[in-house]
Coordinates of C-alpha atoms in Angstrom, one line a residue:
Chain A
X154 CA 106.3 -1.4 -23.3
X155 CA 105.9 1.4 -25.8
X156 CA 108.4 4.3 -26.7
X157 CA 108.3 7.4 -28.2
X158 CA 110.7 7.3 -29.9
X159 CA 113.4 5.5 -31.6
X160 CA 116.8 7.3 -31.2
X161 CA 120.3 5.7 -31.6
X162 CA 123.4 7.9 -30.1
X163 CA 126.7 7.8 -31.7
X164 CA 130.1 8.9 -30.7
X165 CA 133.4 6.9 -30.8
X166 CA 135.5 4.5 -27.8
X167 CA 138.1 7.3 -26.9
X168 CA 136.0 10.2 -26.0
X169 CA 136.7 13.3 -24.3
X170 CA 135.0 14.4 -20.6
X171 CA 132.8 17.0 -22.4
X172 CA 131.7 13.9 -24.7
X173 CA 131.2 11.5 -21.7
X174 CA 129.1 13.9 -19.7
X175 CA 127.0 15.7 -23.0
X176 CA 126.4 11.0 -23.9
X177 CA 125.7 11.0 -20.2
X178 CA 123.2 14.0 -20.4
X179 CA 122.0 12.9 -23.8
X180 CA 121.5 9.6 -22.8
X181 CA 119.2 10.5 -19.2
X182 CA 116.4 13.7 -21.1
X183 CA 115.9 10.9 -23.7
X184 CA 114.8 8.5 -21.0
X185 CA 113.1 10.9 -19.1
X186 CA 110.9 11.6 -22.5
X187 CA 109.9 8.2 -23.1
X188 CA 112.2 7.2 -25.6
X189 CA 114.5 3.9 -26.6
X190 CA 118.2 4.9 -26.7
X191 CA 120.0 2.5 -29.4
X192 CA 124.3 2.2 -29.7
X193 CA 126.9 -0.1 -30.8
X194 CA 126.8 -1.4 -27.0
X195 CA 130.4 -0.8 -25.5
X196 CA 131.9 1.6 -24.2
X197 CA 132.8 5.8 -24.0
X198 CA 129.5 7.1 -25.8
X199 CA 128.1 3.9 -26.2
X200 CA 128.5 3.6 -21.7
X201 CA 128.5 7.5 -20.8
X202 CA 124.6 7.5 -22.7
X203 CA 123.5 3.9 -21.7
X204 CA 123.9 4.9 -18.4
X205 CA 122.3 8.1 -18.9
X206 CA 119.3 6.1 -19.6
X207 CA 119.0 3.7 -16.9
X208 CA 119.4 6.6 -14.2
X209 CA 116.0 8.0 -16.0
X210 CA 114.6 4.7 -15.9
X211 CA 114.8 3.9 -19.3
X212 CA 115.5 1.1 -21.6
X213 CA 119.2 0.5 -24.2
X214 CA 119.7 -1.6 -26.8
X215 CA 123.1 -2.4 -27.8
X216 CA 124.4 -3.7 -31.4
X217 CA 127.4 -5.3 -30.7
X218 CA 129.4 -5.5 -33.9
X219 CA 131.1 -9.4 -32.2
X220 CA 129.6 -13.2 -30.8
X221 CA 129.7 -12.4 -28.2
X222 CA 126.9 -10.2 -25.6
X223 CA 129.0 -10.6 -22.5
X224 CA 131.0 -7.5 -25.0
X225 CA 127.9 -5.1 -23.4
X226 CA 128.2 -3.1 -21.5
X227 CA 126.7 -3.4 -18.2
X228 CA 123.8 -0.2 -18.1
X229 CA 122.9 -2.5 -21.8
X230 CA 119.6 -3.7 -21.3
X231 CA 118.8 -5.7 -24.3
X232 CA 122.8 -6.2 -25.7
X233 CA 122.1 -8.4 -29.3
X234 CA 125.7 -9.8 -30.8
X235 CA 125.4 -9.1 -33.9
X236 CA 127.9 -10.9 -35.9
X237 CA 128.3 -8.7 -38.4
X238 CA 131.9 -6.6 -37.4
X239 CA 131.5 -2.8 -38.5
X240 CA 128.3 -3.9 -40.8
X241 CA 126.1 -3.5 -37.8
X242 CA 126.0 0.5 -37.8
X243 CA 124.2 -0.4 -40.7
X244 CA 121.8 -1.4 -38.7
X245 CA 122.5 0.9 -35.6
X246 CA 121.5 4.1 -38.3
X247 CA 118.4 2.7 -40.1
X248 CA 116.6 1.0 -37.2
X249 CA 115.7 3.8 -35.5
X250 CA 113.4 7.2 -35.8
X251 CA 116.6 9.7 -35.5
X252 CA 120.7 9.5 -35.1
X253 CA 122.3 11.5 -32.6
X254 CA 126.0 11.6 -33.3
X255 CA 128.3 13.0 -29.8
X256 CA 132.7 13.1 -31.4
X257 CA 132.6 10.1 -32.8
X258 CA 135.4 8.9 -35.1
X259 CA 135.5 7.0 -38.9
X260 CA 132.5 4.5 -37.1
X261 CA 130.4 7.2 -36.0
X262 CA 130.6 8.8 -39.5
X263 CA 130.0 5.1 -41.3
X264 CA 126.5 5.5 -38.8
X265 CA 125.8 9.7 -39.7
X266 CA 126.5 8.1 -43.7
X267 CA 124.4 5.6 -43.3
X268 CA 121.5 7.4 -41.3
X269 CA 121.4 10.0 -44.2
X270 CA 121.5 7.8 -46.5
X271 CA 118.7 5.6 -45.6
X272 CA 116.9 9.2 -44.8
X273 CA 117.3 9.1 -41.1
X274 CA 118.1 12.7 -39.5
X275 CA 121.2 13.0 -37.8
X276 CA 121.5 15.4 -35.2
X277 CA 125.0 16.5 -34.0
X278 CA 127.0 18.1 -31.5
X279 CA 130.9 18.1 -31.8
X280 CA 130.7 16.0 -34.4
X281 CA 131.9 15.6 -37.7
X282 CA 130.7 18.5 -40.7
X283 CA 130.5 17.8 -44.6
X284 CA 131.7 19.6 -47.3
X285 CA 131.9 18.8 -51.2
X286 CA 133.5 20.7 -53.5
X287 CA 134.9 23.3 -50.7
X288 CA 131.2 23.8 -49.3
X289 CA 129.3 23.3 -46.5
X290 CA 126.4 20.5 -46.6
X291 CA 123.9 21.0 -44.2
X292 CA 122.7 17.3 -43.9
X293 CA 123.6 17.7 -39.6
X294 CA 121.5 19.4 -37.7
X295 CA 124.1 20.9 -35.0
X296 CA 123.1 21.2 -31.4
X297 CA 124.0 23.1 -29.5
X298 CA 123.6 21.9 -25.9
X299 CA 122.7 17.9 -24.8
X300 CA 119.7 19.3 -24.3
X301 CA 118.6 21.6 -27.6
X302 CA 119.9 17.8 -29.1
X303 CA 117.6 15.8 -27.8
X304 CA 114.8 18.4 -28.5
X305 CA 115.8 18.6 -31.6
X306 CA 115.6 15.0 -32.3
X307 CA 112.8 14.3 -30.7
X308 CA 110.8 16.9 -32.9
X309 CA 112.6 15.4 -35.7
X310 CA 111.3 12.3 -35.2
X311 CA 107.5 12.9 -34.7
X312 CA 108.1 15.2 -37.7
X313 CA 109.2 11.6 -39.5
Chain B
X53 CA 144.0 -14.6 -63.1
X54 CA 146.6 -11.9 -60.8
X55 CA 145.4 -8.9 -60.5
X56 CA 148.2 -6.3 -59.4
X57 CA 145.2 -4.2 -56.3
X58 CA 142.1 -4.6 -56.2
X59 CA 140.1 -0.8 -55.9
X60 CA 136.9 0.0 -55.4
X61 CA 135.9 2.8 -57.1
X62 CA 132.9 4.3 -55.5
X63 CA 130.5 7.3 -56.5
X64 CA 126.5 8.6 -56.9
X65 CA 124.0 7.2 -59.7
X66 CA 123.3 11.1 -60.5
X67 CA 126.9 12.2 -61.6
X68 CA 127.7 15.3 -64.2
X69 CA 129.7 14.9 -66.8
X70 CA 132.8 15.9 -65.7
X71 CA 132.6 13.0 -62.8
X72 CA 130.9 10.5 -65.5
X73 CA 134.3 10.9 -68.1
X74 CA 136.9 10.8 -64.7
X75 CA 134.9 7.3 -63.8
X76 CA 135.7 6.3 -67.1
X77 CA 139.3 7.9 -67.5
X78 CA 140.1 5.1 -64.1
X79 CA 138.3 2.5 -64.9
X80 CA 140.1 2.6 -68.1
X81 CA 143.9 2.8 -66.9
X82 CA 143.0 0.8 -63.9
X83 CA 142.8 -1.9 -66.6
X84 CA 146.2 -1.0 -67.7
X85 CA 148.2 -1.8 -65.3
X86 CA 146.2 -4.7 -63.9
X87 CA 144.0 -3.9 -61.4
X88 CA 141.0 -5.6 -60.2
X89 CA 138.4 -2.7 -60.8
X90 CA 134.8 -3.8 -57.7
X91 CA 132.4 -0.8 -57.6
X92 CA 128.7 -1.3 -56.3
X93 CA 127.0 -2.6 -60.2
X94 CA 124.3 0.1 -60.4
X95 CA 124.4 2.9 -63.1
X96 CA 126.2 6.7 -63.0
X97 CA 129.9 6.4 -61.2
X98 CA 129.3 2.8 -61.3
X99 CA 128.8 2.1 -64.6
X100 CA 131.7 4.8 -66.1
X101 CA 134.3 2.7 -64.1
X102 CA 133.0 -0.7 -65.6
X103 CA 132.8 1.1 -69.2
X104 CA 136.2 2.0 -69.0
X105 CA 137.6 -1.1 -67.6
X106 CA 136.1 -3.3 -70.0
X107 CA 137.6 -1.1 -72.7
X108 CA 141.1 -1.3 -71.0
X109 CA 141.1 -4.8 -70.7
X110 CA 140.2 -5.5 -67.7
X111 CA 137.5 -7.7 -65.2
X112 CA 135.4 -5.7 -62.8
X113 CA 132.9 -6.8 -59.8
X114 CA 129.9 -5.5 -58.7
X115 CA 128.2 -5.6 -55.7
X116 CA 124.5 -5.2 -55.2
X117 CA 122.8 -3.8 -52.7
X118 CA 119.1 -6.6 -53.8
X119 CA 117.8 -10.1 -55.2
X120 CA 118.8 -10.3 -58.6
X121 CA 121.6 -9.6 -60.4
X122 CA 120.3 -8.4 -63.8
X123 CA 120.3 -4.8 -62.2
X124 CA 123.9 -5.0 -62.7
X125 CA 125.6 -2.5 -65.1
X126 CA 126.4 -4.2 -68.8
X127 CA 130.0 -3.9 -68.3
X128 CA 130.0 -6.3 -64.6
X129 CA 131.3 -8.9 -65.4
X130 CA 130.9 -10.5 -62.4
X131 CA 127.9 -9.5 -60.7
X132 CA 127.0 -10.5 -57.5
X133 CA 123.3 -10.3 -55.8
X134 CA 124.3 -9.9 -52.2
X135 CA 120.5 -8.9 -50.7
X136 CA 122.0 -6.5 -47.9
X137 CA 120.4 -3.3 -49.6
X138 CA 123.0 -0.7 -48.6
X139 CA 124.9 -3.0 -46.2
X140 CA 126.8 -4.0 -48.8
X141 CA 128.3 -0.6 -48.9
X142 CA 130.4 -2.0 -46.0
X143 CA 131.7 -5.1 -48.4
X144 CA 132.8 -2.8 -51.2
X145 CA 134.7 -0.5 -48.9
X146 CA 136.3 -3.8 -46.7
X147 CA 136.8 -5.6 -49.7
X148 CA 140.0 -4.1 -51.6
X149 CA 143.6 -2.4 -51.4
X150 CA 142.5 1.0 -51.8
X151 CA 139.3 3.4 -52.2
X152 CA 139.2 5.9 -55.0
X153 CA 135.7 8.0 -54.9
X154 CA 134.5 10.4 -57.5
X155 CA 132.2 12.9 -56.0
X156 CA 129.3 11.2 -54.8
X157 CA 126.3 11.7 -52.8
X158 CA 125.7 9.8 -49.2
X159 CA 125.4 6.3 -49.6
X160 CA 129.6 7.1 -51.4
X161 CA 130.0 8.9 -48.6
X162 CA 129.8 6.0 -46.1
X163 CA 131.7 3.8 -48.4
X164 CA 134.7 6.5 -47.3
X165 CA 133.7 6.2 -43.7
X166 CA 133.7 2.0 -43.9
X167 CA 136.9 2.1 -46.1
X168 CA 138.6 4.8 -42.9
X169 CA 137.3 2.7 -40.7
X170 CA 138.9 -0.1 -41.9
X171 CA 142.1 1.4 -42.2
X172 CA 141.4 0.9 -46.8
X173 CA 143.0 4.3 -48.0
X174 CA 140.2 6.1 -49.7
X175 CA 141.4 8.4 -53.0
X176 CA 138.9 11.3 -53.6
X177 CA 138.1 13.2 -56.2
X178 CA 135.9 16.2 -56.1
X179 CA 134.2 14.1 -52.9
X180 CA 133.4 14.9 -49.9
X181 CA 135.6 16.2 -48.1
X182 CA 136.0 16.2 -43.5
X183 CA 136.1 18.1 -41.1
X184 CA 134.9 17.6 -37.2
X185 CA 135.2 20.9 -34.3
X186 CA 135.7 23.1 -37.4
X187 CA 139.0 21.9 -38.5
X188 CA 140.0 19.7 -41.5
X189 CA 140.6 15.4 -41.0
X190 CA 143.2 15.0 -43.5
X191 CA 142.2 11.0 -43.7
X192 CA 140.6 11.3 -48.4
X193 CA 144.5 11.4 -50.1
X194 CA 142.6 14.7 -52.7
X195 CA 143.9 13.6 -56.2
X196 CA 144.1 16.0 -59.1
X197 CA 143.0 14.3 -62.4
X198 CA 142.2 10.4 -63.0
X199 CA 145.8 10.0 -63.4
X200 CA 146.8 11.2 -60.2
X201 CA 144.0 9.1 -58.5
X202 CA 145.2 6.1 -60.2
X203 CA 148.9 6.2 -59.6
X204 CA 147.7 7.7 -56.1
X205 CA 145.4 5.0 -55.4
X206 CA 148.0 2.1 -56.8
X207 CA 151.2 3.5 -55.0
X208 CA 148.3 3.5 -51.3
X209 CA 147.8 0.1 -52.5
X210 CA 151.3 -1.6 -52.6
X211 CA 152.4 0.0 -48.9
X212 CA 149.8 -2.4 -47.7
Chain C
X162 CA 116.8 -5.3 -16.4
X163 CA 118.4 -8.8 -16.1
X164 CA 116.8 -11.5 -18.3
X165 CA 117.2 -15.5 -17.2
X166 CA 118.5 -16.0 -21.0
X167 CA 118.1 -15.2 -24.2
X168 CA 116.1 -17.4 -25.9
X169 CA 114.8 -17.5 -29.5
X170 CA 111.7 -18.9 -30.9
X171 CA 111.5 -20.0 -34.8
X172 CA 108.4 -20.7 -37.1
X173 CA 106.9 -20.1 -40.1
X174 CA 104.4 -17.0 -40.9
X175 CA 102.1 -20.0 -41.9
X176 CA 101.9 -22.4 -39.2
X177 CA 99.0 -24.4 -37.6
X178 CA 96.7 -24.0 -34.8
X179 CA 97.9 -26.2 -33.2
X180 CA 102.0 -24.5 -33.9
X181 CA 100.6 -21.8 -32.9
X182 CA 99.1 -22.5 -29.6
X183 CA 102.3 -24.0 -28.4
X184 CA 104.3 -21.0 -29.9
X185 CA 101.2 -19.4 -27.4
X186 CA 102.3 -21.7 -25.1
X187 CA 106.2 -21.2 -24.8
X188 CA 106.6 -17.5 -25.2
X189 CA 104.2 -17.5 -21.9
X190 CA 106.5 -20.1 -19.7
X191 CA 109.6 -18.1 -21.6
X192 CA 108.2 -14.8 -20.0
X193 CA 107.4 -16.1 -16.5
X194 CA 110.8 -18.1 -16.2
X195 CA 112.8 -14.4 -17.0
X196 CA 114.0 -15.4 -20.5
X197 CA 114.3 -12.0 -23.0
X198 CA 112.1 -13.6 -26.0
X199 CA 114.4 -13.5 -29.3
X200 CA 112.2 -13.8 -32.6
X201 CA 112.0 -12.7 -36.6
X202 CA 108.9 -9.9 -35.4
X203 CA 106.3 -10.8 -38.0
X204 CA 103.5 -13.0 -38.0
X205 CA 102.5 -17.0 -37.6
X206 CA 104.8 -18.3 -35.0
X207 CA 106.6 -14.4 -34.4
X208 CA 103.2 -13.2 -33.8
X209 CA 102.0 -15.9 -30.7
X210 CA 105.6 -16.6 -28.8
X211 CA 105.3 -13.1 -28.4
X212 CA 102.0 -12.5 -27.8
X213 CA 102.2 -15.5 -25.3
X214 CA 105.4 -13.7 -24.1
X215 CA 103.2 -10.4 -23.0
X216 CA 100.5 -12.3 -21.3
X217 CA 103.4 -13.8 -19.4
X218 CA 104.9 -10.4 -18.5
X219 CA 107.5 -10.2 -20.9
X220 CA 109.7 -9.0 -22.8
X221 CA 109.9 -9.2 -26.7
X222 CA 112.8 -8.3 -29.2
X223 CA 111.8 -8.5 -32.6
X224 CA 114.4 -8.9 -35.5
X225 CA 112.6 -7.8 -39.0
X226 CA 113.9 -8.3 -42.6
X227 CA 113.2 -4.8 -43.8
X228 CA 113.5 -1.6 -43.2
X229 CA 109.9 -0.2 -41.8
X230 CA 109.0 -0.9 -38.4
X231 CA 105.6 -1.0 -38.8
X232 CA 106.1 -4.9 -40.1
X233 CA 106.1 -5.5 -36.5
X234 CA 102.9 -7.8 -35.3
X235 CA 101.6 -5.6 -31.8
X236 CA 103.2 -7.9 -29.6
X237 CA 106.9 -6.7 -29.9
X238 CA 108.3 -4.3 -27.5
X239 CA 112.0 -4.1 -29.9
X240 CA 111.2 -4.1 -33.3
X241 CA 114.5 -3.8 -34.8
X242 CA 114.6 -2.8 -38.3
X243 CA 117.0 -4.2 -39.5
X244 CA 117.4 -3.5 -43.7
X245 CA 119.1 -7.0 -43.8
X246 CA 116.6 -9.2 -45.6
X247 CA 116.7 -13.2 -45.1
X248 CA 120.5 -12.6 -43.4
X249 CA 119.0 -11.2 -40.3
X250 CA 118.1 -15.0 -39.4
X251 CA 122.0 -15.1 -39.0
X252 CA 121.6 -12.9 -36.2
X253 CA 117.9 -14.0 -34.7
X254 CA 120.6 -17.5 -34.1
X255 CA 123.5 -16.2 -33.1
X256 CA 122.4 -13.4 -30.5
X257 CA 120.6 -16.2 -28.6
X258 CA 121.5 -18.8 -25.9
X259 CA 119.5 -21.0 -26.9
X260 CA 117.0 -21.9 -30.7
X261 CA 113.3 -23.4 -30.2
X262 CA 112.1 -24.4 -33.4
X263 CA 108.2 -24.6 -33.6
X264 CA 107.3 -26.4 -37.2
X265 CA 108.3 -23.7 -40.1
X266 CA 109.7 -23.8 -43.6
X267 CA 113.2 -22.8 -45.2
X268 CA 113.5 -19.8 -43.7
X269 CA 113.2 -21.7 -39.7
X270 CA 115.6 -24.2 -41.4
X271 CA 118.0 -21.8 -42.2
X272 CA 118.1 -20.6 -38.4
X273 CA 118.5 -23.8 -37.3
X274 CA 121.3 -24.5 -39.3
X275 CA 123.2 -20.8 -37.8
X276 CA 122.6 -22.1 -34.6
X277 CA 123.6 -24.9 -34.9
X278 CA 127.5 -23.2 -37.1
X279 CA 127.2 -21.5 -33.9
X280 CA 127.0 -23.6 -31.6
X281 CA 124.1 -22.7 -29.8
X282 CA 122.2 -25.3 -29.3
X283 CA 118.6 -25.9 -30.5
X284 CA 115.3 -27.4 -29.4
X285 CA 113.1 -28.6 -31.4
X286 CA 108.8 -28.8 -31.3
X287 CA 107.6 -30.8 -34.5
X288 CA 109.8 -28.9 -36.3
X289 CA 112.6 -30.3 -39.5
X290 CA 115.0 -33.8 -38.9
X291 CA 118.7 -33.7 -40.1
X292 CA 119.7 -36.9 -41.4
X293 CA 123.6 -37.4 -43.9
X294 CA 123.6 -40.3 -45.8
X295 CA 120.7 -41.9 -45.1
X296 CA 121.0 -41.6 -40.8
X297 CA 119.6 -38.9 -38.7
X298 CA 121.8 -36.6 -37.3
X299 CA 120.5 -36.0 -33.5
X300 CA 121.8 -32.1 -33.7
X301 CA 118.1 -30.8 -32.7
X302 CA 117.1 -31.9 -29.6
X303 CA 113.5 -33.0 -29.5
X304 CA 110.3 -31.3 -27.2
X305 CA 107.5 -33.0 -26.0
X306 CA 105.3 -30.2 -25.5
X307 CA 106.0 -26.5 -25.0
X308 CA 106.6 -27.1 -21.5
X309 CA 109.1 -29.2 -22.6
X310 CA 110.5 -27.3 -24.8
X311 CA 110.8 -24.6 -22.2
X312 CA 112.8 -27.0 -19.6
X313 CA 114.6 -28.1 -22.3
X314 CA 116.0 -24.7 -23.6
X315 CA 116.7 -22.6 -20.8
X316 CA 118.7 -26.1 -19.4
X317 CA 120.8 -25.8 -22.5
X318 CA 120.9 -22.0 -21.9
X319 CA 122.6 -22.3 -18.4
X320 CA 124.5 -25.2 -19.3
X321 CA 126.7 -22.3 -21.8
Chain D
X296 CA 133.6 -12.2 -69.9
X297 CA 130.1 -13.9 -70.3
X298 CA 128.7 -17.5 -68.2
X299 CA 126.5 -19.8 -68.9
X300 CA 124.8 -19.4 -65.6
X301 CA 126.4 -18.2 -62.0
X302 CA 126.9 -21.6 -59.7
X303 CA 127.7 -22.4 -55.7
X304 CA 129.4 -25.3 -55.0
X305 CA 129.4 -25.3 -51.0
X306 CA 130.3 -28.4 -48.7
X307 CA 133.4 -28.4 -45.2
X308 CA 136.4 -27.7 -45.2
X309 CA 136.7 -31.8 -43.3
X310 CA 135.7 -33.6 -46.1
X311 CA 136.6 -37.0 -47.4
X312 CA 138.3 -38.4 -50.1
X313 CA 135.9 -38.9 -51.8
X314 CA 133.8 -35.7 -51.5
X315 CA 137.2 -33.4 -52.8
X316 CA 137.2 -35.9 -55.6
X317 CA 133.7 -35.6 -56.0
X318 CA 134.2 -31.1 -56.0
X319 CA 137.1 -31.0 -58.1
X320 CA 135.4 -32.4 -60.7
X321 CA 132.7 -30.5 -60.5
X322 CA 134.5 -27.7 -60.6
X323 CA 136.6 -29.3 -63.8
X324 CA 133.2 -30.0 -65.0
X325 CA 130.9 -26.0 -64.7
X326 CA 134.1 -24.4 -66.4
X327 CA 133.2 -26.4 -69.4
X328 CA 130.8 -25.8 -69.3
X329 CA 131.4 -22.2 -69.1
X330 CA 129.6 -21.5 -65.3
X331 CA 131.0 -19.3 -62.8
X332 CA 131.8 -21.3 -59.6
X333 CA 130.8 -19.2 -56.7
X334 CA 131.8 -20.3 -53.2
X335 CA 133.0 -19.7 -49.7
X336 CA 137.1 -19.5 -50.8
X337 CA 138.2 -21.2 -47.8
X338 CA 139.9 -25.2 -47.3
X339 CA 138.3 -28.5 -48.0
X340 CA 135.3 -28.6 -51.0
X341 CA 135.7 -25.1 -51.1
X342 CA 139.8 -25.9 -52.8
X343 CA 138.8 -28.5 -54.7
X344 CA 135.9 -27.1 -56.6
X345 CA 138.6 -24.0 -57.0
X346 CA 141.1 -25.8 -58.5
X347 CA 138.8 -28.2 -60.2
X348 CA 137.2 -24.9 -62.2
X349 CA 140.6 -23.9 -62.6
X350 CA 141.9 -27.4 -64.1
X351 CA 138.9 -26.8 -66.6
X352 CA 140.3 -23.3 -67.5
X353 CA 137.0 -21.5 -65.7
X354 CA 137.1 -18.2 -63.6
X355 CA 136.2 -18.8 -59.3
X356 CA 135.0 -16.3 -57.1
X357 CA 135.1 -16.9 -52.8
X358 CA 133.3 -15.3 -50.7
X359 CA 135.5 -14.6 -47.0
X360 CA 133.9 -14.2 -43.9
X361 CA 136.4 -12.5 -42.4
X362 CA 138.4 -9.3 -43.1
X363 CA 141.3 -10.4 -45.0
X364 CA 141.6 -11.9 -48.6
X365 CA 144.7 -13.8 -48.0
X366 CA 142.7 -16.4 -46.0
X367 CA 141.2 -17.5 -49.5
X368 CA 141.9 -20.6 -50.9
X369 CA 144.9 -20.4 -53.8
X370 CA 142.8 -21.4 -56.9
X371 CA 140.1 -18.1 -55.8
X372 CA 140.7 -15.7 -59.1
X373 CA 138.2 -12.8 -57.0
X374 CA 138.3 -13.4 -53.5
X375 CA 135.6 -11.1 -51.9
X376 CA 136.5 -10.8 -48.0
X377 CA 132.9 -9.8 -47.1
X378 CA 133.3 -9.4 -43.2
X379 CA 130.4 -10.7 -42.3
X380 CA 131.0 -13.9 -41.1
X381 CA 128.6 -16.6 -41.5
X382 CA 126.3 -13.9 -42.6
X383 CA 128.9 -14.4 -45.5
X384 CA 126.6 -17.5 -46.2
X385 CA 123.2 -15.9 -47.1
X386 CA 125.5 -14.1 -50.3
X387 CA 126.9 -17.6 -51.7
X388 CA 123.3 -19.1 -51.8
X389 CA 121.5 -15.8 -52.7
X390 CA 123.3 -14.9 -55.5
X391 CA 124.3 -17.7 -58.3
X392 CA 121.1 -19.5 -60.5
X393 CA 122.1 -23.0 -58.9
X394 CA 123.6 -24.1 -55.3
X395 CA 125.2 -27.7 -55.5
X396 CA 125.6 -29.0 -52.2
X397 CA 128.8 -32.2 -51.9
X398 CA 128.2 -33.6 -48.0
X399 CA 128.9 -30.8 -45.6
X400 CA 128.8 -30.3 -42.1
X401 CA 126.0 -27.0 -40.9
X402 CA 127.5 -24.5 -43.0
X403 CA 126.6 -26.1 -45.3
X404 CA 123.1 -26.8 -44.2
X405 CA 122.6 -22.9 -44.0
X406 CA 123.5 -22.3 -47.0
X407 CA 120.7 -24.8 -48.5
X408 CA 118.5 -23.3 -46.2
X409 CA 118.9 -19.9 -47.6
X410 CA 119.0 -21.2 -51.2
X411 CA 115.6 -22.7 -51.0
X412 CA 114.3 -20.1 -48.8
X413 CA 115.4 -17.5 -51.7
X414 CA 113.5 -20.3 -54.5
X415 CA 117.4 -20.9 -55.5
X416 CA 117.6 -25.1 -56.7
X417 CA 119.9 -26.9 -55.0
X418 CA 121.7 -30.5 -56.0
X419 CA 123.0 -32.3 -53.7
X420 CA 125.5 -35.1 -53.5
X421 CA 126.2 -36.9 -50.7
X422 CA 125.1 -34.1 -48.0
X423 CA 122.1 -33.5 -45.6
X424 CA 118.7 -35.1 -46.3
X425 CA 115.9 -33.0 -44.6
X426 CA 112.7 -34.4 -43.1
X427 CA 110.1 -32.7 -41.2
X428 CA 107.8 -33.9 -39.2
X429 CA 108.5 -37.6 -40.4
X430 CA 108.4 -37.5 -44.2
X431 CA 111.0 -37.2 -46.1
X432 CA 110.9 -33.5 -48.3
X433 CA 112.4 -33.7 -51.6
X434 CA 113.4 -30.2 -51.8
X435 CA 117.1 -30.9 -52.6
X436 CA 117.3 -32.9 -55.8
X437 CA 119.9 -35.5 -55.9
X438 CA 122.5 -36.7 -57.6
X439 CA 124.3 -39.8 -57.9
X440 CA 127.4 -38.3 -59.7
X441 CA 129.5 -35.1 -60.0
X442 CA 128.9 -35.5 -63.7
X443 CA 125.2 -35.8 -62.8
X444 CA 125.3 -33.2 -60.7
X445 CA 127.0 -30.7 -63.1
X446 CA 124.6 -31.9 -66.0
X447 CA 121.0 -31.0 -63.7
X448 CA 122.4 -27.9 -61.8
X449 CA 122.7 -26.2 -65.6
X450 CA 119.4 -27.5 -66.2
X451 CA 117.6 -26.3 -63.1
X452 CA 119.3 -23.0 -64.2
X453 CA 118.1 -22.6 -67.2
X454 CA 114.7 -23.2 -65.8
X455 CA 115.2 -19.6 -63.5

């Protein structure tokens, strides 16, 4: 079992339909391209990306905040109950070659921030935009579509 | 030993002189108002806020990423070597009533994000500004001065 | 991808030849019986169990203490760099249905203790024996052979 | 605020009266000797050691597993809600110069194991005894009384 890259796909548990569709397409495409899909294992974007990845014949890992792996969505192959609460976000962000963020709330922002802190590149699709003292900080690479997000992510993963 | 509030002051290890001055003033004022100052325990903003807090007669806690508490700055009273790496940021953000962010890089952003995720209010002074899909997200309460940051933080802490 | 059980196999990085042989046999047998093998991902017992599991056609997960998944042994399918240091032992112990301990030093003892604390059953083969105030505490189920360890572990996993 | 040593006192939440008395005496004596007392912050041995330390004029830190510092016993000066669950035991064991174990269950065993793994000395009073393959492993330094536990702990702390 080898993978072309480890890619985390992060996003909220209450996404829009567009975000769900994008997450599904990203998961599918990542799987077709041989990447391991890592996520938080729960619902929303996490479930959509896993569903897409399984449809594409891929493998999915869910890093759960709680103690019970039964909380994982049904498209997670390897469900790891960390018992660490939200601190599991630091593992999601660190364990991969690149992070793709789709929409998302504050939990997603924490995963983006941890990835950037660890030097892991981040690709964003309709997600957070960062500014400091009135000026944009171009740390998140904006993608124009799910396919572009996957292309960009895999290119950045190879560059590491 | 009782405290009016637990306040984390977060910021980068390579701050500007203005940020150092602000952090010192915030630490001093928090101490005068009876708050416990919690930080990451290292240099830069973390050291300045601890120096200010000690000058103000307060108590300081440093949550260190590494294994050796000798890494703490000399103004830390209680230095806890967590051995968790950057995951210690999740504790800094969660253990307090309110977070004050002064400038800062991606590590600071992760502390802000974790605090917001946990429902801990965040006061900012010249720090990150958040936007999503082209629109500002007003989750960080902007302060106009170190004194205002302390006033706002203690007011938000009481409201919890 | 579904598994009959999640089983952690834990043990030291400087095992005896007997322990290495036992770990290999346990990994092989677990894989043949459809279990997912979880371990710390490094050398010694961790490498031997992964090698056995791959020979048996199974899947292996390595939860690494450091930041770099290149540290994983070459028989790990899914290598997760947690960045948590030894605190990653708490995940190894908690994420599974049952723990099998083969020999081992203090790190292994910490995984045993965490599993018992979490209510996860532990099977031991030539590993730690626990006593308190002069009396044995029969918390670790002793196995007489690698095959017996696997049988016992899978039986205990089903009972949960 | 400086301390002669950082000492963790660990033990169960359902101790005997003897263990409670011992924990109180250890806390008192550690405080009189200028040590910072670190513990898990909850009830039982953790509460007794904090009560003793406060009676002796000392300072106490409680590293809590949950998200709410209101769970701390009332003798904790600095209560840090880690949100890490039982993984907070790794911090208790690592952040100090020496660990004193009084009685205790599996949680205490995990703290002992983590300390030994990290090279932190452990002093035991009526606590776990370790054996491997039928032979005692003399890693825990047995104390004969609360006073002896404190003497031994502070001597070991100085030797580091």
